[in-house]
PDB file of C-alpha atoms in Angstrom:
ATOM      1  CA  MET A  65     124.008-222.645 101.620  1.00  0.00           C
ATOM      2  CA  ALA A  66     124.294-226.371 100.819  1.00  0.00           C
ATOM      3  CA  PRO A  67     120.820-226.684  99.218  1.00  0.00           C
ATOM      4  CA  HIS A  68     121.926-224.162  96.578  1.00  0.00           C
ATOM      5  CA  TYR A  69     124.834-226.243  95.214  1.00  0.00           C
ATOM      6  CA  SER A  70     125.903-229.891  94.945  1.00  0.00           C
ATOM      7  CA  VAL A  71     129.320-231.319  95.806  1.00  0.00           C
ATOM      8  CA  ARG A  72     130.390-233.335  92.759  1.00  0.00           C
ATOM      9  CA  SER A  73     133.998-234.155  93.677  1.00  0.00           C
ATOM     10  CA  SER A  74     136.142-234.378  96.806  1.00  0.00           C
ATOM     11  CA  ARG A  75     139.735-235.409  97.555  1.00  0.00           C
ATOM     12  CA  VAL A  76     141.746-235.634 100.760  1.00  0.00           C
ATOM     13  CA  VAL A  77     145.206-234.161 100.162  1.00  0.00           C
ATOM     14  CA  ASP A  78     148.111-235.506 102.227  1.00  0.00           C
ATOM     15  CA  LEU A  79     150.495-232.646 103.009  1.00  0.00           C
ATOM     16  CA  ASN A  80     152.668-234.807 105.296  1.00  0.00           C
ATOM     17  CA  LEU A  81     152.014-233.157 108.671  1.00  0.00           C
ATOM     18  CA  PHE A  82     148.315-232.625 108.047  1.00  0.00           C
ATOM     19  CA  ARG A  83     145.545-233.496 105.652  1.00  0.00           C
ATOM     20  CA  LEU A  84     143.338-231.128 103.722  1.00  0.00           C
ATOM     21  CA  ARG A  85     139.954-231.981 102.249  1.00  0.00           C
ATOM     22  CA  ILE A  86     139.123-230.144  99.028  1.00  0.00           C
ATOM     23  CA  SER A  87     135.586-230.404  97.681  1.00  0.00           C
ATOM     24  CA  SER A  88     134.004-228.799  94.648  1.00  0.00           C
ATOM     25  CA  ASN A  89     130.731-228.596  92.783  1.00  0.00           C
ATOM     26  CA  VAL A  90     132.795-229.258  89.624  1.00  0.00           C
ATOM     27  CA  ALA A  91     133.309-232.960  88.891  1.00  0.00           C
ATOM     28  CA  ASP A  92     136.701-232.590  87.185  1.00  0.00           C
ATOM     29  CA  PHE A  93     137.981-229.818  89.432  1.00  0.00           C
ATOM     30  CA  GLY A  94     141.461-228.765  88.303  1.00  0.00           C
ATOM     31  CA  GLY A  95     142.664-227.758  91.753  1.00  0.00           C
ATOM     32  CA  TYR A  96     143.519-231.360  92.651  1.00  0.00           C
ATOM     33  CA  SER A  97     146.293-231.397  90.029  1.00  0.00           C
ATOM     34  CA  TYR A  98     148.621-229.335  92.218  1.00  0.00           C
ATOM     35  CA  PHE A  99     149.089-232.272  94.576  1.00  0.00           C
ATOM     36  CA  SER A 100     150.832-235.623  94.346  1.00  0.00           C
ATOM     37  CA  ARG A 101     149.656-237.551  97.405  1.00  0.00           C
ATOM     38  CA  PHE A 102     146.113-238.289  98.518  1.00  0.00           C
ATOM     39  CA  ALA A 103     144.618-240.047 101.543  1.00  0.00           C
ATOM     40  CA  GLN A 104     141.459-242.035 102.108  1.00  0.00           C
ATOM     41  CA  PRO A 105     138.169-240.069 102.074  1.00  0.00           C
ATOM     42  CA  ALA A 106     137.392-241.089 105.669  1.00  0.00           C
ATOM     43  CA  ASP A 107     140.710-239.799 107.055  1.00  0.00           C
ATOM     44  CA  HIS A 108     140.598-236.946 109.556  1.00  0.00           C
ATOM     45  CA  CYS A 109     141.391-233.565 108.009  1.00  0.00           C
ATOM     46  CA  THR A 110     142.808-230.533 109.791  1.00  0.00           C
ATOM     47  CA  TYR A 111     141.285-228.155 107.262  1.00  0.00           C
ATOM     48  CA  GLU A 112     138.632-228.220 104.548  1.00  0.00           C
ATOM     49  CA  ILE A 113     138.107-226.038 101.488  1.00  0.00           C
ATOM     50  CA  VAL A 114     134.792-226.098  99.637  1.00  0.00           C
ATOM     51  CA  CYS A 115     134.955-224.494  96.190  1.00  0.00           C
ATOM     52  CA  VAL A 116     131.628-223.472  94.677  1.00  0.00           C
ATOM     53  CA  ASP A 117     131.831-222.445  91.031  1.00  0.00           C
ATOM     54  CA  LEU A 118     129.049-219.972  90.364  1.00  0.00           C
ATOM     55  CA  ASP A 119     128.931-220.903  86.680  1.00  0.00           C
ATOM     56  CA  ARG A 120     128.126-224.504  87.646  1.00  0.00           C
ATOM     57  CA  ASP A 121     125.601-223.651  90.379  1.00  0.00           C
ATOM     58  CA  PRO A 122     124.528-220.002  90.085  1.00  0.00           C
ATOM     59  CA  VAL A 123     124.046-219.194  93.771  1.00  0.00           C
ATOM     60  CA  ASP A 124     122.568-215.726  94.209  1.00  0.00           C
ATOM     61  CA  PRO A 125     125.280-213.389  95.595  1.00  0.00           C
ATOM     62  CA  ALA A 126     122.579-211.831  97.765  1.00  0.00           C
ATOM     63  CA  LEU A 127     122.513-215.109  99.703  1.00  0.00           C
ATOM     64  CA  ILE A 128     126.307-215.225 100.064  1.00  0.00           C
ATOM     65  CA  GLU A 129     126.984-211.623 101.018  1.00  0.00           C
ATOM     66  CA  PRO A 130     125.487-211.703 104.548  1.00  0.00           C
ATOM     67  CA  LEU A 131     127.581-214.790 105.365  1.00  0.00           C
ATOM     68  CA  ALA A 132     130.842-213.634 103.777  1.00  0.00           C
ATOM     69  CA  ASP A 133     133.983-212.811 105.736  1.00  0.00           C
ATOM     70  CA  ARG A 134     134.911-209.224 106.460  1.00  0.00           C
ATOM     71  CA  GLY A 135     138.481-208.011 106.477  1.00  0.00           C
ATOM     72  CA  PHE A 136     141.530-207.517 104.309  1.00  0.00           C
ATOM     73  CA  ARG A 137     141.720-210.896 102.551  1.00  0.00           C
ATOM     74  CA  ALA A 138     137.978-211.155 102.011  1.00  0.00           C
ATOM     75  CA  ASP A 139     137.980-207.692 100.449  1.00  0.00           C
ATOM     76  CA  ARG A 140     140.893-208.659  98.206  1.00  0.00           C
ATOM     77  CA  PHE A 141     139.059-211.756  97.019  1.00  0.00           C
ATOM     78  CA  ARG A 142     135.978-209.677  96.252  1.00  0.00           C
ATOM     79  CA  SER A 143     138.124-207.450  94.042  1.00  0.00           C
ATOM     80  CA  GLY A 144     139.675-210.455  92.238  1.00  0.00           C
ATOM     81  CA  PHE A 145     143.153-210.149  93.783  1.00  0.00           C
ATOM     82  CA  TYR A 146     144.019-213.251  95.800  1.00  0.00           C
ATOM     83  CA  LEU A 147     147.650-213.037  96.912  1.00  0.00           C
ATOM     84  CA  THR A 148     150.693-211.107  95.648  1.00  0.00           C
ATOM     85  CA  HIS A 149     150.501-211.284  91.817  1.00  0.00           C
ATOM     86  CA  HIS A 150     147.723-213.905  91.662  1.00  0.00           C
ATOM     87  CA  TYR A 151     144.373-212.611  90.521  1.00  0.00           C
ATOM     88  CA  GLY A 152     141.209-213.758  88.763  1.00  0.00           C
ATOM     89  CA  PRO A 153     137.440-213.381  88.894  1.00  0.00           C
ATOM     90  CA  PRO A 154     136.016-211.877  92.109  1.00  0.00           C
ATOM     91  CA  ALA A 155     135.158-214.402  94.807  1.00  0.00           C
ATOM     92  CA  TYR A 156     133.578-214.589  98.266  1.00  0.00           C
ATOM     93  CA  LEU A 157     135.229-216.173 101.312  1.00  0.00           C
ATOM     94  CA  VAL A 158     133.076-217.695 104.038  1.00  0.00           C
ATOM     95  CA  THR A 159     135.124-219.119 106.942  1.00  0.00           C
ATOM     96  CA  ARG A 160     133.538-221.340 109.563  1.00  0.00           C
ATOM     97  CA  GLY A 161     136.117-222.715 111.990  1.00  0.00           C
ATOM     98  CA  SER A 162     138.614-224.857 110.042  1.00  0.00           C
ATOM     99  CA  THR A 163     136.399-224.942 106.934  1.00  0.00           C
ATOM    100  CA  ILE A 164     136.673-222.299 104.223  1.00  0.00           C
ATOM    101  CA  TYR A 165     133.977-221.918 101.579  1.00  0.00           C
ATOM    102  CA  VAL A 166     134.887-219.955  98.482  1.00  0.00           C
ATOM    103  CA  PHE A 167     132.270-218.877  95.947  1.00  0.00           C
ATOM    104  CA  GLY A 168     133.432-217.646  92.556  1.00  0.00           C
ATOM    105  CA  ARG A 169     134.739-218.776  89.194  1.00  0.00           C
ATOM    106  CA  GLN A 170     137.927-220.528  88.021  1.00  0.00           C
ATOM    107  CA  LEU A 171     138.552-221.425  91.649  1.00  0.00           C
ATOM    108  CA  GLU A 172     141.216-224.011  90.813  1.00  0.00           C
ATOM    109  CA  ARG A 173     143.532-221.025  90.494  1.00  0.00           C
ATOM    110  CA  THR A 174     143.116-220.150  94.174  1.00  0.00           C
ATOM    111  CA  ILE A 175     144.081-223.547  95.606  1.00  0.00           C
ATOM    112  CA  TRP A 176     147.873-223.417  95.284  1.00  0.00           C
ATOM    113  CA  PRO A 177     148.489-219.667  94.855  1.00  0.00           C
ATOM    114  CA  TYR A 178     146.584-218.774  98.026  1.00  0.00           C
ATOM    115  CA  PHE A 179     144.980-221.514 100.124  1.00  0.00           C
ATOM    116  CA  THR A 180     147.963-223.876 100.324  1.00  0.00           C
ATOM    117  CA  LYS A 181     150.305-221.074 101.404  1.00  0.00           C
ATOM    118  CA  HIS A 182     147.717-219.687 103.804  1.00  0.00           C
ATOM    119  CA  LEU A 183     147.048-223.009 105.549  1.00  0.00           C
ATOM    120  CA  LEU A 184     150.709-224.042 105.766  1.00  0.00           C
ATOM    121  CA  THR A 185     151.462-220.732 107.468  1.00  0.00           C
ATOM    122  CA  LEU A 186     148.559-221.055 109.927  1.00  0.00           C
ATOM    123  CA  PHE A 187     149.611-224.622 110.719  1.00  0.00           C
ATOM    124  CA  ALA A 188     153.146-223.397 111.420  1.00  0.00           C
ATOM    125  CA  VAL A 189     151.788-220.673 113.708  1.00  0.00           C
ATOM    126  CA  ASP A 190     149.652-223.156 115.657  1.00  0.00           C
ATOM    127  CA  HIS A 191     152.377-225.806 115.978  1.00  0.00           C
ATOM    128  CA  ASP A 192     155.489-223.736 116.809  1.00  0.00           C
ATOM    129  CA  MET A 193     157.041-224.268 113.389  1.00  0.00           C
ATOM    130  CA  VAL A 194     158.323-222.113 110.527  1.00  0.00           C
ATOM    131  CA  HIS A 195     156.910-222.108 106.993  1.00  0.00           C
ATOM    132  CA  LEU A 196     159.576-221.397 104.387  1.00  0.00           C
ATOM    133  CA  LYS A 197     159.527-221.060 100.625  1.00  0.00           C
ATOM    134  CA  ALA A 198     162.219-223.607  99.786  1.00  0.00           C
ATOM    135  CA  ALA A 199     163.007-226.766  97.888  1.00  0.00           C
ATOM    136  CA  ALA A 200     164.793-229.569  99.709  1.00  0.00           C
ATOM    137  CA  PHE A 201     166.619-232.848  99.184  1.00  0.00           C
ATOM    138  CA  ALA A 202     168.451-235.189 101.521  1.00  0.00           C
ATOM    139  CA  GLN A 203     171.821-236.939 101.414  1.00  0.00           C
ATOM    140  CA  PRO A 204     173.154-239.356 104.050  1.00  0.00           C
ATOM    141  CA  THR A 205     174.847-236.428 105.831  1.00  0.00           C
ATOM    142  CA  GLY A 206     171.661-234.358 106.045  1.00  0.00           C
ATOM    143  CA  ALA A 207     169.197-232.211 104.135  1.00  0.00           C
ATOM    144  CA  THR A 208     169.909-229.245 101.895  1.00  0.00           C
ATOM    145  CA  LEU A 209     167.359-226.439 101.593  1.00  0.00           C
ATOM    146  CA  LEU A 210     167.351-224.404  98.391  1.00  0.00           C
ATOM    147  CA  PHE A 211     166.327-220.743  98.337  1.00  0.00           C
ATOM    148  CA  GLY A 212     166.520-218.123  95.630  1.00  0.00           C
ATOM    149  CA  ARG A 213     164.926-215.571  93.381  1.00  0.00           C
ATOM    150  CA  GLY A 214     162.369-216.581  90.791  1.00  0.00           C
ATOM    151  CA  SER A 215     163.947-218.403  87.825  1.00  0.00           C
ATOM    152  CA  GLY A 216     167.198-218.676  89.753  1.00  0.00           C
ATOM    153  CA  GLY A 217     167.572-222.408  89.110  1.00  0.00           C
ATOM    154  CA  LYS A 218     166.137-224.028  92.256  1.00  0.00           C
ATOM    155  CA  THR A 219     163.969-226.557  90.390  1.00  0.00           C
ATOM    156  CA  VAL A 220     166.772-227.580  88.028  1.00  0.00           C
ATOM    157  CA  PHE A 221     169.184-227.908  90.969  1.00  0.00           C
ATOM    158  CA  LEU A 222     166.690-230.036  92.910  1.00  0.00           C
ATOM    159  CA  THR A 223     165.839-232.229  89.931  1.00  0.00           C
ATOM    160  CA  GLN A 224     169.449-232.895  89.006  1.00  0.00           C
ATOM    161  CA  ALA A 225     170.399-233.623  92.615  1.00  0.00           C
ATOM    162  CA  CYS A 226     167.621-236.207  92.924  1.00  0.00           C
ATOM    163  CA  ALA A 227     168.411-237.685  89.507  1.00  0.00           C
ATOM    164  CA  ALA A 228     171.960-238.210  90.807  1.00  0.00           C
ATOM    165  CA  GLY A 229     170.761-240.129  93.856  1.00  0.00           C
ATOM    166  CA  ALA A 230     169.708-237.582  96.467  1.00  0.00           C
ATOM    167  CA  ALA A 231     166.347-238.174  98.155  1.00  0.00           C
ATOM    168  CA  PHE A 232     163.551-235.781  97.210  1.00  0.00           C
ATOM    169  CA  VAL A 233     162.019-233.913 100.167  1.00  0.00           C
ATOM    170  CA  SER A 234     160.018-230.992  98.773  1.00  0.00           C
ATOM    171  CA  ASN A 235     159.750-228.728  95.760  1.00  0.00           C
ATOM    172  CA  THR A 236     158.304-225.404  96.933  1.00  0.00           C
ATOM    173  CA  HIS A 237     157.298-225.384 100.597  1.00  0.00           C
ATOM    174  CA  VAL A 238     158.833-226.774 103.785  1.00  0.00           C
ATOM    175  CA  LEU A 239     157.964-226.617 107.466  1.00  0.00           C
ATOM    176  CA  THR A 240     160.820-226.578 109.956  1.00  0.00           C
ATOM    177  CA  SER A 241     160.942-227.465 113.629  1.00  0.00           C
ATOM    178  CA  GLY A 242     164.321-226.814 115.187  1.00  0.00           C
ATOM    179  CA  SER A 243     166.841-228.391 112.812  1.00  0.00           C
ATOM    180  CA  THR A 244     164.274-230.765 111.273  1.00  0.00           C
ATOM    181  CA  VAL A 245     162.754-230.051 107.871  1.00  0.00           C
ATOM    182  CA  HIS A 246     159.365-231.526 106.954  1.00  0.00           C
ATOM    183  CA  GLY A 247     158.508-231.854 103.271  1.00  0.00           C
ATOM    184  CA  VAL A 248     155.197-230.814 101.721  1.00  0.00           C
ATOM    185  CA  PRO A 249     154.228-233.271  98.954  1.00  0.00           C
ATOM    186  CA  SER A 250     153.112-231.623  95.720  1.00  0.00           C
ATOM    187  CA  ALA A 251     153.352-231.995  91.985  1.00  0.00           C
ATOM    188  CA  MET A 252     156.151-230.063  90.319  1.00  0.00           C
ATOM    189  CA  ARG A 253     155.223-227.622  87.584  1.00  0.00           C
ATOM    190  CA  VAL A 254     157.911-227.445  84.906  1.00  0.00           C
ATOM    191  CA  ARG A 255     158.400-225.704  81.571  1.00  0.00           C
ATOM    192  CA  ARG A 256     160.170-226.722  78.385  1.00  0.00           C
ATOM    193  CA  ASP A 257     163.864-225.927  78.802  1.00  0.00           C
ATOM    194  CA  ARG A 258     167.246-227.685  78.760  1.00  0.00           C
ATOM    195  CA  CYS A 259     166.391-229.634  81.876  1.00  0.00           C
ATOM    196  CA  PHE A 260     162.913-230.882  81.033  1.00  0.00           C
ATOM    197  CA  GLU A 261     162.485-230.844  77.245  1.00  0.00           C
ATOM    198  CA  GLU A 262     163.489-234.498  76.801  1.00  0.00           C
ATOM    199  CA  LEU A 263     161.064-235.593  79.507  1.00  0.00           C
ATOM    200  CA  ILE A 264     158.272-233.485  78.001  1.00  0.00           C
ATOM    201  CA  ASP A 265     158.935-234.851  74.514  1.00  0.00           C
ATOM    202  CA  SER A 266     158.714-238.388  75.884  1.00  0.00           C
ATOM    203  CA  GLY A 267     155.007-237.826  76.521  1.00  0.00           C
ATOM    204  CA  ARG A 268     155.273-238.872  80.187  1.00  0.00           C
ATOM    205  CA  LEU A 269     154.122-235.506  81.543  1.00  0.00           C
ATOM    206  CA  GLU A 270     150.602-234.149  81.327  1.00  0.00           C
ATOM    207  CA  LYS A 271     149.757-230.500  80.748  1.00  0.00           C
ATOM    208  CA  HIS A 272     149.035-228.395  83.803  1.00  0.00           C
ATOM    209  CA  LEU A 273     146.523-225.560  84.111  1.00  0.00           C
ATOM    210  CA  ASP A 274     148.764-223.023  82.370  1.00  0.00           C
ATOM    211  CA  ALA A 275     149.479-223.791  78.739  1.00  0.00           C
ATOM    212  CA  SER A 276     153.242-223.443  79.175  1.00  0.00           C
ATOM    213  CA  GLU A 277     153.469-225.757  82.206  1.00  0.00           C
ATOM    214  CA  TYR A 278     153.625-229.529  82.633  1.00  0.00           C
ATOM    215  CA  ARG A 279     152.868-231.560  85.718  1.00  0.00           C
ATOM    216  CA  LEU A 280     155.669-233.747  87.112  1.00  0.00           C
ATOM    217  CA  ASP A 281     155.052-236.267  89.893  1.00  0.00           C
ATOM    218  CA  PRO A 282     158.333-236.584  91.877  1.00  0.00           C
ATOM    219  CA  GLY A 283     157.558-240.161  92.932  1.00  0.00           C
ATOM    220  CA  MET A 284     157.183-241.227  89.305  1.00  0.00           C
ATOM    221  CA  ILE A 285     160.350-239.536  88.072  1.00  0.00           C
ATOM    222  CA  PHE A 286     162.724-240.245  90.962  1.00  0.00           C
ATOM    223  CA  GLY A 287     161.453-243.738  91.752  1.00  0.00           C
ATOM    224  CA  HIS A 288     160.730-243.218  95.450  1.00  0.00           C
ATOM    225  CA  GLU A 289     158.256-241.444  97.668  1.00  0.00           C
ATOM    226  CA  PRO A 290     159.421-238.088  99.028  1.00  0.00           C
ATOM    227  CA  VAL A 291     161.260-238.225 102.351  1.00  0.00           C
ATOM    228  CA  ALA A 292     158.929-236.996 105.107  1.00  0.00           C
ATOM    229  CA  GLU A 293     161.595-235.332 107.249  1.00  0.00           C
ATOM    230  CA  ALA A 294     165.343-234.918 107.603  1.00  0.00           C
ATOM    231  CA  THR A 295     167.914-233.038 109.667  1.00  0.00           C
ATOM    232  CA  VAL A 296     169.076-229.835 108.001  1.00  0.00           C
ATOM    233  CA  ARG A 297     172.759-229.629 107.104  1.00  0.00           C
ATOM    234  CA  ASN A 298     172.965-226.973 104.351  1.00  0.00           C
ATOM    235  CA  LEU A 299     171.097-223.809 103.451  1.00  0.00           C
ATOM    236  CA  CYS A 300     171.832-222.682  99.902  1.00  0.00           C
ATOM    237  CA  VAL A 301     170.891-219.604  97.920  1.00  0.00           C
ATOM    238  CA  ILE A 302     170.798-220.846  94.328  1.00  0.00           C
ATOM    239  CA  ASP A 303     171.537-218.142  91.780  1.00  0.00           C
ATOM    240  CA  TYR A 304     172.464-219.715  88.461  1.00  0.00           C
ATOM    241  CA  ASN A 305     173.805-217.310  85.871  1.00  0.00           C
ATOM    242  CA  ALA A 306     175.866-218.676  82.982  1.00  0.00           C
ATOM    243  CA  ASP A 307     177.388-215.233  82.363  1.00  0.00           C
ATOM    244  CA  ARG A 308     178.987-215.108  85.805  1.00  0.00           C
ATOM    245  CA  PRO A 309     181.810-217.253  87.191  1.00  0.00           C
ATOM    246  CA  PRO A 310     180.661-220.396  89.031  1.00  0.00           C
ATOM    247  CA  CYS A 311     180.868-220.192  92.800  1.00  0.00           C
ATOM    248  CA  PHE A 312     180.295-222.186  95.971  1.00  0.00           C
ATOM    249  CA  GLU A 313     180.813-219.667  98.757  1.00  0.00           C
ATOM    250  CA  SER A 314     180.073-219.424 102.459  1.00  0.00           C
ATOM    251  CA  VAL A 315     177.729-216.611 103.495  1.00  0.00           C
ATOM    252  CA  GLU A 316     177.720-214.589 106.697  1.00  0.00           C
ATOM    253  CA  GLU A 317     174.812-215.226 109.044  1.00  0.00           C
ATOM    254  CA  GLU A 318     173.454-211.664 108.923  1.00  0.00           C
ATOM    255  CA  THR A 319     173.520-211.560 105.117  1.00  0.00           C
ATOM    256  CA  PHE A 320     171.745-214.896 104.852  1.00  0.00           C
ATOM    257  CA  ASN A 321     169.057-213.811 107.315  1.00  0.00           C
ATOM    258  CA  ALA A 322     168.459-210.621 105.341  1.00  0.00           C
ATOM    259  CA  PHE A 323     167.841-212.654 102.189  1.00  0.00           C
ATOM    260  CA  LEU A 324     165.529-215.182 103.819  1.00  0.00           C
ATOM    261  CA  ASP A 325     163.440-212.480 105.486  1.00  0.00           C
ATOM    262  CA  LEU A 326     161.919-211.477 102.134  1.00  0.00           C
ATOM    263  CA  PHE A 327     162.646-214.437  99.856  1.00  0.00           C
ATOM    264  CA  ALA A 328     161.743-217.375 102.116  1.00  0.00           C
ATOM    265  CA  PHE A 329     159.937-216.401 105.335  1.00  0.00           C
ATOM    266  CA  ALA A 330     156.354-217.136 104.289  1.00  0.00           C
ATOM    267  CA  ILE A 331     154.566-214.336 106.155  1.00  0.00           C
ATOM    268  CA  GLY A 332     156.662-211.691 104.410  1.00  0.00           C
ATOM    269  CA  THR A 333     157.396-213.477 101.138  1.00  0.00           C
ATOM    270  CA  TYR A 334     153.730-214.184 100.375  1.00  0.00           C
ATOM    271  CA  GLY A 335     152.220-211.142 102.086  1.00  0.00           C
ATOM    272  CA  LEU A 336     150.303-213.156 104.708  1.00  0.00           C
ATOM    273  CA  LYS A 337     150.669-210.766 107.649  1.00  0.00           C
ATOM    274  CA  ASP A 338     146.986-209.791 107.598  1.00  0.00           C
ATOM    275  CA  ASP A 339     145.920-213.443 107.459  1.00  0.00           C
ATOM    276  CA  VAL A 340     148.030-214.318 110.488  1.00  0.00           C
ATOM    277  CA  LEU A 341     146.777-211.288 112.429  1.00  0.00           C
ATOM    278  CA  THR A 342     143.170-212.315 111.665  1.00  0.00           C
ATOM    279  CA  HIS A 343     143.928-215.903 112.694  1.00  0.00           C
ATOM    280  CA  LEU A 344     145.197-214.589 116.031  1.00  0.00           C
ATOM    281  CA  GLY A 345     142.000-212.666 116.683  1.00  0.00           C
ATOM    282  CA  ASN A 346     143.528-209.310 115.643  1.00  0.00           C
ATOM    283  CA  ASP A 347     145.448-209.403 118.917  1.00  0.00           C
ATOM    284  CA  PHE A 348     148.397-207.029 118.425  1.00  0.00           C
ATOM    285  CA  GLN A 349     150.476-208.375 121.314  1.00  0.00           C
ATOM    286  CA  ARG A 350     149.913-211.997 120.399  1.00  0.00           C
ATOM    287  CA  TYR A 351     150.780-211.305 116.772  1.00  0.00           C
ATOM    288  CA  GLY A 352     154.009-209.586 117.763  1.00  0.00           C
ATOM    289  CA  ASP A 353     155.011-212.509 119.987  1.00  0.00           C
ATOM    290  CA  VAL A 354     154.206-215.128 117.327  1.00  0.00           C
ATOM    291  CA  PHE A 355     155.954-213.223 114.542  1.00  0.00           C
ATOM    292  CA  SER A 356     159.134-212.531 116.522  1.00  0.00           C
ATOM    293  CA  THR A 357     159.296-216.113 117.818  1.00  0.00           C
ATOM    294  CA  MET A 358     158.917-217.526 114.320  1.00  0.00           C
ATOM    295  CA  LYS A 359     161.614-215.178 113.028  1.00  0.00           C
ATOM    296  CA  ARG A 360     163.917-216.243 115.857  1.00  0.00           C
ATOM    297  CA  ARG A 361     163.395-219.916 114.987  1.00  0.00           C
ATOM    298  CA  MET A 362     164.338-219.228 111.379  1.00  0.00           C
ATOM    299  CA  HIS A 363     167.429-217.296 112.433  1.00  0.00           C
ATOM    300  CA  ASP A 364     168.421-220.128 114.786  1.00  0.00           C
ATOM    301  CA  LEU A 365     168.261-222.543 111.843  1.00  0.00           C
ATOM    302  CA  VAL A 366     170.467-220.195 109.824  1.00  0.00           C
ATOM    303  CA  LYS A 367     172.945-219.974 112.700  1.00  0.00           C
ATOM    304  CA  THR A 368     173.302-223.736 113.134  1.00  0.00           C
ATOM    305  CA  SER A 369     173.468-224.678 109.435  1.00  0.00           C
ATOM    306  CA  ARG A 370     176.086-224.362 106.744  1.00  0.00           C
ATOM    307  CA  ARG A 371     175.203-221.260 104.663  1.00  0.00           C
ATOM    308  CA  LEU A 372     176.152-221.215 100.993  1.00  0.00           C
ATOM    309  CA  TYR A 373     175.734-219.131  97.848  1.00  0.00           C
ATOM    310  CA  VAL A 374     175.882-221.343  94.746  1.00  0.00           C
ATOM    311  CA  ASN A 375     176.125-220.627  91.044  1.00  0.00           C
ATOM    312  CA  ALA A 376     176.539-224.007  89.370  1.00  0.00           C
ATOM    313  CA  ASP A 377     175.466-225.495  86.046  1.00  0.00           C
ATOM    314  CA  MET A 378     173.798-228.641  87.377  1.00  0.00           C
ATOM    315  CA  LEU A 379     173.167-229.893  83.833  1.00  0.00           C
ATOM    316  CA  ASP A 380     176.913-230.466  83.488  1.00  0.00           C
ATOM    317  CA  PRO A 381     177.453-233.913  85.098  1.00  0.00           C
ATOM    318  CA  ARG A 382     180.958-233.084  86.340  1.00  0.00           C
ATOM    319  CA  ILE A 383     179.883-229.826  87.983  1.00  0.00           C
ATOM    320  CA  ARG A 384     176.779-231.498  89.399  1.00  0.00           C
ATOM    321  CA  ASP A 385     178.717-234.358  90.974  1.00  0.00           C
ATOM    322  CA  ARG A 386     181.364-232.043  92.394  1.00  0.00           C
ATOM    323  CA  THR A 387     178.716-229.718  93.862  1.00  0.00           C
ATOM    324  CA  LEU A 388     176.789-232.573  95.458  1.00  0.00           C
ATOM    325  CA  ALA A 389     179.978-234.036  96.911  1.00  0.00           C
ATOM    326  CA  ARG A 390     180.760-230.718  98.564  1.00  0.00           C
ATOM    327  CA  LEU A 391     177.262-230.514 100.002  1.00  0.00           C
ATOM    328  CA  ALA A 392     177.668-234.029 101.427  1.00  0.00           C
ATOM    329  CA  GLU A 393     180.852-233.162 103.291  1.00  0.00           C
ATOM    330  CA  LEU A 394     180.694-233.401 107.076  1.00  0.00           C
TER     331      LEU A 394
END
């Protein structure tokens, strides 16, 4: 297929535990903006994604179709539905080993919503780890992982904790191995609200792909590079609601597991079960073993960590400092 398009840009993304090469036939490809750390072009990459925009190089679909993947995810891409609620123009997937070619339009919108989640999950499967949807920061006594519903206050909690001196670990995704959390470097996408309006008005943040979002580089704002790994101390469900009384409560293990199963465990949270099954050669027994082992690892982390449900206005300095002090307790 290479003679039918030209690669006009390429970046090596550093995701901490592995590197990902993203190439495109679009010179100013917007998909790079999701990331905050890049490596040298010659560095070894675990995976590669090649994005071919069919408006830039109009490759005949008749040439792509015989090479395209078959299966659930490939069919979803052909219909324009990528993952969960993310959709766009129809696209073709062509997977060859650790390299994925995607042919379509507006492909920058597939990089974070699908490919990043997909590859983090496959990496976790192949390296006996767990991929969780979580933010994380570290204090001298250990790391705190933040979980929660959408718009529940995780980003504000994380930002205010790091502004008060905690070390930034990760904004959206983490990989865990035993009691160790590994961050996944990325740009933060923020909107104009009480937490970020002053920063946005300062002109220091550039617009992101969506008109309502701005791109925030954690290293620039917090003055240090993200921490690569830390030992987990706290697991917190963040559920800010100004109309309810503030709380900082312990949670039973079974209740916490039930929440994480659908709000944090990547295979279920992002609907990646078919992708993992395909990765494992559609081997039912192997899939069952991998899935149950990964679930057990997550539940072991829940069992050995402090489990908390928190409703706290982190924009109030007194509440913020008191909350962080409690999280730092041994």
